[in-house]
Amino acid sequence: MDFQTRLYELDEINSCLYDIGFTKLSVYSSYEKVIAENNQTEKFLYECSF
């Protein structure tokens, strides 16, 4: 299997998520729901709702 990794900047994917119908987005930097504030994090976790 071939896998590809795409690294996103903070807020870069937000417009795509809004375009497909999500109305509320929260972006966290950890599973403890610490709000992501900049690109100096290992991962972005998105919580999306309609």
PDB file of C-alpha atoms in Angstrom, residues 4-50:
ATOM      1  CA  GLN A   4       0.869   9.915   1.501  1.00  0.00           C
ATOM      2  CA  THR A   5       1.216  12.440   4.275  1.00  0.00           C
ATOM      3  CA  ARG A   6       0.023  16.006   3.899  1.00  0.00           C
ATOM      4  CA  LEU A   7       1.045  18.541   6.525  1.00  0.00           C
ATOM      5  CA  TYR A   8      -1.398  21.399   7.031  1.00  0.00           C
ATOM      6  CA  GLU A   9      -0.922  24.775   8.654  1.00  0.00           C
ATOM      7  CA  LEU A  10      -3.313  25.808  11.406  1.00  0.00           C
ATOM      8  CA  ASP A  11      -6.625  26.969   9.838  1.00  0.00           C
ATOM      9  CA  GLU A  12      -5.562  25.846   6.331  1.00  0.00           C
ATOM     10  CA  ILE A  13      -8.235  23.146   6.103  1.00  0.00           C
ATOM     11  CA  ASN A  14     -11.034  25.162   7.740  1.00  0.00           C
ATOM     12  CA  SER A  15     -12.461  26.519   4.474  1.00  0.00           C
ATOM     13  CA  CYS A  16     -12.706  22.973   3.061  1.00  0.00           C
ATOM     14  CA  LEU A  17     -14.617  21.799   6.128  1.00  0.00           C
ATOM     15  CA  TYR A  18     -17.012  24.754   5.929  1.00  0.00           C
ATOM     16  CA  ASP A  19     -17.495  24.119   2.180  1.00  0.00           C
ATOM     17  CA  ILE A  20     -18.673  20.547   2.816  1.00  0.00           C
ATOM     18  CA  GLY A  21     -21.245  21.703   5.341  1.00  0.00           C
ATOM     19  CA  PHE A  22     -19.748  21.874   8.808  1.00  0.00           C
ATOM     20  CA  THR A  23     -20.887  24.972  10.689  1.00  0.00           C
ATOM     21  CA  LYS A  24     -18.827  24.719  13.871  1.00  0.00           C
ATOM     22  CA  LEU A  25     -15.130  23.847  14.108  1.00  0.00           C
ATOM     23  CA  SER A  26     -12.873  23.493  17.119  1.00  0.00           C
ATOM     24  CA  VAL A  27      -9.172  22.774  16.628  1.00  0.00           C
ATOM     25  CA  TYR A  28      -7.178  21.195  19.430  1.00  0.00           C
ATOM     26  CA  SER A  29      -3.505  20.372  19.863  1.00  0.00           C
ATOM     27  CA  SER A  30      -4.049  17.402  22.185  1.00  0.00           C
ATOM     28  CA  TYR A  31      -6.622  14.849  23.256  1.00  0.00           C
ATOM     29  CA  GLU A  32      -7.111  16.886  26.438  1.00  0.00           C
ATOM     30  CA  LYS A  33      -8.785  19.506  24.191  1.00  0.00           C
ATOM     31  CA  VAL A  34      -6.114  22.176  24.516  1.00  0.00           C
ATOM     32  CA  ILE A  35      -6.960  24.788  21.868  1.00  0.00           C
ATOM     33  CA  ALA A  36      -4.387  24.904  19.052  1.00  0.00           C
ATOM     34  CA  GLU A  37      -2.937  28.407  18.907  1.00  0.00           C
ATOM     35  CA  ASN A  38      -0.088  28.097  16.389  1.00  0.00           C
ATOM     36  CA  ASN A  39       1.747  25.696  14.080  1.00  0.00           C
ATOM     37  CA  GLN A  40       4.185  24.575  16.787  1.00  0.00           C
ATOM     38  CA  THR A  41       2.220  21.418  17.614  1.00  0.00           C
ATOM     39  CA  GLU A  42       2.619  17.791  16.583  1.00  0.00           C
ATOM     40  CA  LYS A  43      -0.987  17.334  15.507  1.00  0.00           C
ATOM     41  CA  PHE A  44      -4.273  19.125  14.967  1.00  0.00           C
ATOM     42  CA  LEU A  45      -7.465  17.449  16.149  1.00  0.00           C
ATOM     43  CA  TYR A  46     -10.669  18.763  14.628  1.00  0.00           C
ATOM     44  CA  GLU A  47     -14.061  18.613  16.292  1.00  0.00           C
ATOM     45  CA  CYS A  48     -16.670  19.419  13.649  1.00  0.00           C
ATOM     46  CA  SER A  49     -20.450  19.667  13.832  1.00  0.00           C
ATOM     47  CA  PHE A  50     -23.417  20.745  11.716  1.00  0.00           C
TER      48      PHE A  50
END
